[in-house]
Short mmCIF file of C-alpha atoms in Angstrom, two decimals:
data_model
loop_
_atom_site.label_atom_id
_atom_site.label_comp_id
_atom_site.label_asym_id
_atom_site.label_seq_id
_atom_site.Cartn_x
_atom_site.Cartn_y
_atom_site.Cartn_z
CA MET A 1 114.01 37.77 205.55
CA LYS A 2 116.73 39.99 206.61
CA ARG A 3 119.46 41.03 204.66
CA PHE A 4 122.31 39.11 205.46
CA TYR A 5 124.98 39.64 203.04
CA ARG A 6 126.90 42.96 202.19
CA LYS A 7 127.29 42.19 198.11
CA ALA A 8 125.82 39.92 195.27
CA GLU A 9 128.02 39.28 192.12
CA SER A 10 127.87 37.12 189.13
CA MET A 11 130.40 34.68 188.33
CA GLN A 12 131.27 32.49 185.28
CA GLY A 13 131.49 28.70 186.24
CA ALA A 14 131.00 25.36 184.79
CA GLY A 15 127.79 25.57 182.54
CA GLY A 16 127.40 29.16 182.92
CA TYR A 17 127.13 32.05 185.22
CA GLY A 18 126.03 31.87 188.75
CA ILE A 19 125.37 34.62 191.49
CA THR A 20 127.46 34.53 194.71
CA LEU A 21 126.25 36.36 198.39
CA ASP A 22 129.79 37.35 199.78
CA GLY A 23 131.63 34.93 197.32
CA LYS A 24 128.96 32.05 198.36
CA PRO A 25 126.48 30.70 195.47
CA ILE A 26 123.39 31.20 195.51
CA LYS A 27 120.96 27.72 195.65
CA THR A 28 117.44 27.45 194.15
CA PRO A 29 114.39 26.78 196.80
CA GLY A 30 114.95 23.17 195.75
CA LYS A 31 119.00 23.03 196.88
CA ARG A 32 120.24 23.22 193.06
CA ASP A 33 122.93 25.34 191.96
CA LEU A 34 121.58 28.77 190.15
CA VAL A 35 123.47 28.86 186.97
CA VAL A 36 122.05 30.61 184.01
CA PRO A 37 123.14 31.26 180.25
CA ASN A 38 124.92 34.44 180.21
CA GLU A 39 126.59 37.20 182.35
CA ALA A 40 124.04 39.52 181.39
CA LEU A 41 121.32 37.74 183.24
CA ALA A 42 123.37 37.05 186.10
CA ALA A 43 124.76 40.55 186.41
CA ALA A 44 120.78 41.77 186.17
CA ILE A 45 119.93 39.14 188.80
CA ALA A 46 123.00 40.14 191.44
CA ASP A 47 121.37 43.77 190.99
CA GLU A 48 118.04 42.72 192.37
CA TRP A 49 119.78 41.30 195.38
CA ASN A 50 122.27 44.35 195.68
CA ALA A 51 119.01 46.66 195.81
CA GLN A 52 117.26 45.04 198.56
CA LYS A 53 117.30 47.03 201.92
CA GLY A 54 116.73 45.88 205.11
CA GLU A 55 114.48 43.05 203.85
CA VAL A 56 114.74 40.83 201.28
CA LEU A 57 111.49 40.90 199.34
CA ALA A 58 110.88 38.04 197.11
CA ALA A 59 108.46 40.00 195.05
CA ALA A 60 111.18 42.48 194.32
CA MET A 61 113.35 40.01 192.32
CA PRO A 62 111.38 38.92 189.58
CA LEU A 63 114.62 37.83 187.65
CA THR A 64 115.55 35.77 190.54
CA ARG A 65 111.92 34.35 190.47
CA LEU A 66 112.16 33.16 186.83
CA ALA A 67 115.91 31.61 186.94
CA THR A 68 115.02 29.79 190.22
CA THR A 69 111.79 28.34 188.65
CA THR A 70 113.74 27.23 185.33
CA VAL A 71 116.14 25.62 187.37
CA ASP A 72 113.60 23.86 190.33
CA ARG A 73 110.46 23.59 187.92
CA VAL A 74 111.13 23.86 183.96
CA ALA A 75 113.86 21.69 184.02
CA THR A 76 112.60 18.83 185.90
CA GLN A 77 108.99 19.14 184.54
CA ARG A 78 110.08 20.15 181.12
CA ASP A 79 107.10 18.13 179.40
CA ALA A 80 104.44 19.14 181.59
CA VAL A 81 105.23 23.07 181.26
CA VAL A 82 105.47 22.63 177.43
CA ARG A 83 102.12 21.06 177.21
CA GLN A 84 100.35 23.90 179.21
CA THR A 85 102.02 26.52 177.60
CA ALA A 86 101.00 24.89 174.13
CA ASN A 87 97.32 24.10 175.06
CA TYR A 88 96.65 27.50 175.00
CA ALA A 89 96.37 27.82 171.19
CA ALA A 90 93.46 25.55 171.30
CA THR A 91 91.17 28.47 173.00
CA ASP A 92 93.59 31.31 172.22
CA LEU A 93 92.35 34.23 173.71
CA VAL A 94 92.71 36.29 170.35
CA CYS A 95 90.72 33.75 168.02
CA TYR A 96 87.45 34.72 170.45
CA ARG A 97 85.80 37.37 169.22
CA ALA A 98 83.04 39.95 170.40
CA ALA A 99 79.68 40.50 168.49
CA HIS A 100 78.78 43.53 169.78
CA PRO A 101 79.25 46.22 170.73
CA PRO A 102 80.63 47.25 167.35
CA ALA A 103 83.25 49.38 168.94
CA LEU A 104 84.75 46.43 170.90
CA ALA A 105 84.67 44.12 167.91
CA ALA A 106 86.57 46.84 165.68
CA ARG A 107 89.23 46.93 168.35
CA GLN A 108 89.53 43.52 168.33
CA GLN A 109 90.14 43.21 164.79
CA ALA A 110 92.56 45.65 164.61
CA VAL A 111 94.42 44.60 167.40
CA TRP A 112 94.31 40.73 167.35
CA GLN A 113 94.27 40.14 163.66
CA PRO A 114 97.82 41.34 162.94
CA LEU A 115 98.88 38.80 165.36
CA ILE A 116 96.89 36.11 163.56
CA ASP A 117 98.17 36.87 160.23
CA TRP A 118 101.78 36.86 162.01
CA ALA A 119 101.49 33.54 163.43
CA VAL A 120 100.15 32.20 159.50
CA LEU A 121 103.50 33.70 158.25
CA ARG A 122 105.94 32.78 161.28
CA TYR A 123 104.56 29.38 162.19
CA ASP A 124 102.46 28.49 159.14
CA ALA A 125 99.72 28.08 161.75
CA PRO A 126 96.41 29.47 160.59
CA LEU A 127 93.64 29.94 163.63
CA VAL A 128 89.83 30.12 163.47
CA ILE A 129 88.30 33.12 164.65
CA THR A 130 84.82 32.90 166.13
CA SER A 131 82.48 35.11 167.87
CA GLY A 132 81.22 34.10 171.54
CA VAL A 133 82.80 31.82 174.10
CA ILE A 134 81.74 28.09 172.66
CA PRO A 135 85.20 26.32 172.10
CA LYS A 136 85.71 26.00 168.44
CA SER A 137 88.11 23.44 167.20
CA GLN A 138 91.20 24.56 165.66
CA PRO A 139 93.34 22.89 162.86
CA ALA A 140 95.40 19.98 164.32
CA ALA A 141 98.28 20.94 161.86
CA SER A 142 98.36 24.75 163.21
CA LEU A 143 98.45 23.24 167.18
CA ARG A 144 101.42 21.06 166.12
CA ALA A 145 103.21 23.96 164.44
CA LEU A 146 102.50 26.18 167.56
CA ALA A 147 103.67 23.32 170.02
CA ALA A 148 106.63 22.38 168.33
CA THR A 149 107.81 26.21 168.83
CA VAL A 150 107.26 25.75 172.44
CA ALA A 151 108.92 22.68 172.88
CA GLU A 152 112.12 24.31 171.21
CA GLN A 153 112.81 26.69 173.37
CA ASP A 154 115.28 26.37 175.66
CA ASP A 155 114.63 26.05 179.30
CA PHE A 156 114.95 29.67 180.22
CA ALA A 157 112.99 30.88 177.18
CA LEU A 158 110.33 28.35 178.09
CA THR A 159 109.91 29.59 181.38
CA ALA A 160 109.25 33.29 180.08
CA LEU A 161 107.12 31.99 177.61
CA HIS A 162 105.31 30.08 179.88
CA VAL A 163 104.85 32.96 182.41
CA ALA A 164 103.69 35.40 179.39
CA THR A 165 101.26 33.18 177.95
CA ALA A 166 99.57 32.62 181.65
CA ALA A 167 99.42 35.97 182.01
CA CYS A 168 98.20 36.94 178.71
CA GLY A 169 95.69 34.12 178.21
CA SER A 170 97.22 33.79 174.87
CA LEU A 171 99.94 31.87 173.51
CA ILE A 172 100.00 34.07 170.18
CA ILE A 173 100.65 37.20 172.10
CA ALA A 174 103.30 35.41 173.89
CA LEU A 175 105.25 34.06 171.11
CA ALA A 176 104.75 37.72 169.60
CA LEU A 177 106.24 39.13 172.63
CA LEU A 178 109.07 36.61 172.84
CA GLU A 179 109.78 36.90 168.99
CA GLY A 180 109.98 41.13 169.50
CA GLN A 181 107.02 41.55 167.48
CA LEU A 182 105.57 43.22 170.85
CA ASP A 183 107.00 44.86 173.82
CA ALA A 184 105.67 44.19 177.62
CA GLN A 185 103.19 47.44 177.34
CA GLN A 186 101.91 46.36 173.90
CA ALA A 187 101.63 42.99 175.02
CA PHE A 188 99.77 43.58 178.28
CA ALA A 189 97.31 46.13 175.92
CA ALA A 190 96.63 43.11 173.45
CA SER A 191 95.49 40.66 176.47
CA GLN A 192 93.81 43.45 178.16
CA LEU A 193 91.88 44.42 175.34
CA ASP A 194 88.71 43.37 176.42
CA GLU A 195 89.02 44.57 180.10
CA SER A 196 89.91 47.73 178.89
CA PHE A 197 87.23 48.46 176.75
CA GLN A 198 85.05 47.66 179.91
CA ILE A 199 86.89 49.95 182.27
CA GLU A 200 86.56 52.86 180.06
CA ALA A 201 82.88 52.45 179.90
CA TRP A 202 82.27 51.28 183.42
CA GLY A 203 85.58 52.45 185.46
CA GLU A 204 87.58 49.85 187.80
CA ASP A 205 87.46 48.42 191.12
CA ALA A 206 90.45 47.94 193.51
CA GLU A 207 90.51 44.19 193.04
CA GLN A 208 90.60 44.49 189.36
CA ALA A 209 93.31 47.29 189.42
CA GLU A 210 95.51 44.75 191.42
CA ARG A 211 94.79 41.88 189.10
CA ARG A 212 96.07 44.25 186.35
CA ARG A 213 99.04 45.38 187.81
CA THR A 214 100.04 41.90 188.89
CA LEU A 215 99.39 40.50 185.12
CA ALA A 216 101.26 43.48 183.84
CA ALA A 217 104.55 42.88 186.11
CA ASP A 218 104.51 39.15 185.26
CA ILE A 219 104.46 40.28 181.62
CA ARG A 220 107.33 42.73 181.87
CA ALA A 221 109.76 40.11 184.15
CA ALA A 222 109.20 37.82 180.95
CA ALA A 223 109.92 40.30 178.34
CA GLN A 224 113.32 41.64 180.58
CA PHE A 225 114.10 38.02 181.00
CA ILE A 226 113.88 37.28 177.32
CA SER A 227 115.90 40.29 176.69
CA LEU A 228 118.62 39.36 178.98
CA LEU A 229 118.83 35.96 177.60
CA ARG A 230 119.62 37.22 174.07
CA LYS A 231 122.72 39.23 175.23
#
């Protein structure tokens, strides 16, 4: 749609901070008030709207998208989002290692094992490592601990965690991003370790490159959202 407003601003209100366009509060696609927890996030969302030129492009406003998703979907379907996110732990990417080639196995060990070890220390959630793609059962206590961690997030943090988990294919990598153990670039690299190894050997086609750009953008947006929530 064409830009129809002169200025976007953040505004403190009941229950948090809203964003206005020429003084009128922004509504979500679900017609709910867009209210976020703090001024930093509201100001960053307003900046996205102010940065739009002739056309308002939703793809250029990832923080707005995450905030509206929180209000319209996560807040109204919270239990389902918690389950979807926590379920990644049962078949987490970092638990499935290659037997061959040795160079790939060594890279997985170097990048993923520290994350497995961190999850043990941080959440008391040891996970079973396996080779190949056959699903391996994980300790029930570990899955419960990780699910409890997901469930304790507020709606906005849960949105970021859900997006990061889906983009990474790994709850462990996403939690490391949430907790500041990894930055967005490191989380993307860890989640794309296998693909990057193959690209080094065989090259990258256009479709694969576009998919990786999309995933990287999702991870960056989630990381920025988390950072702003903490301010």
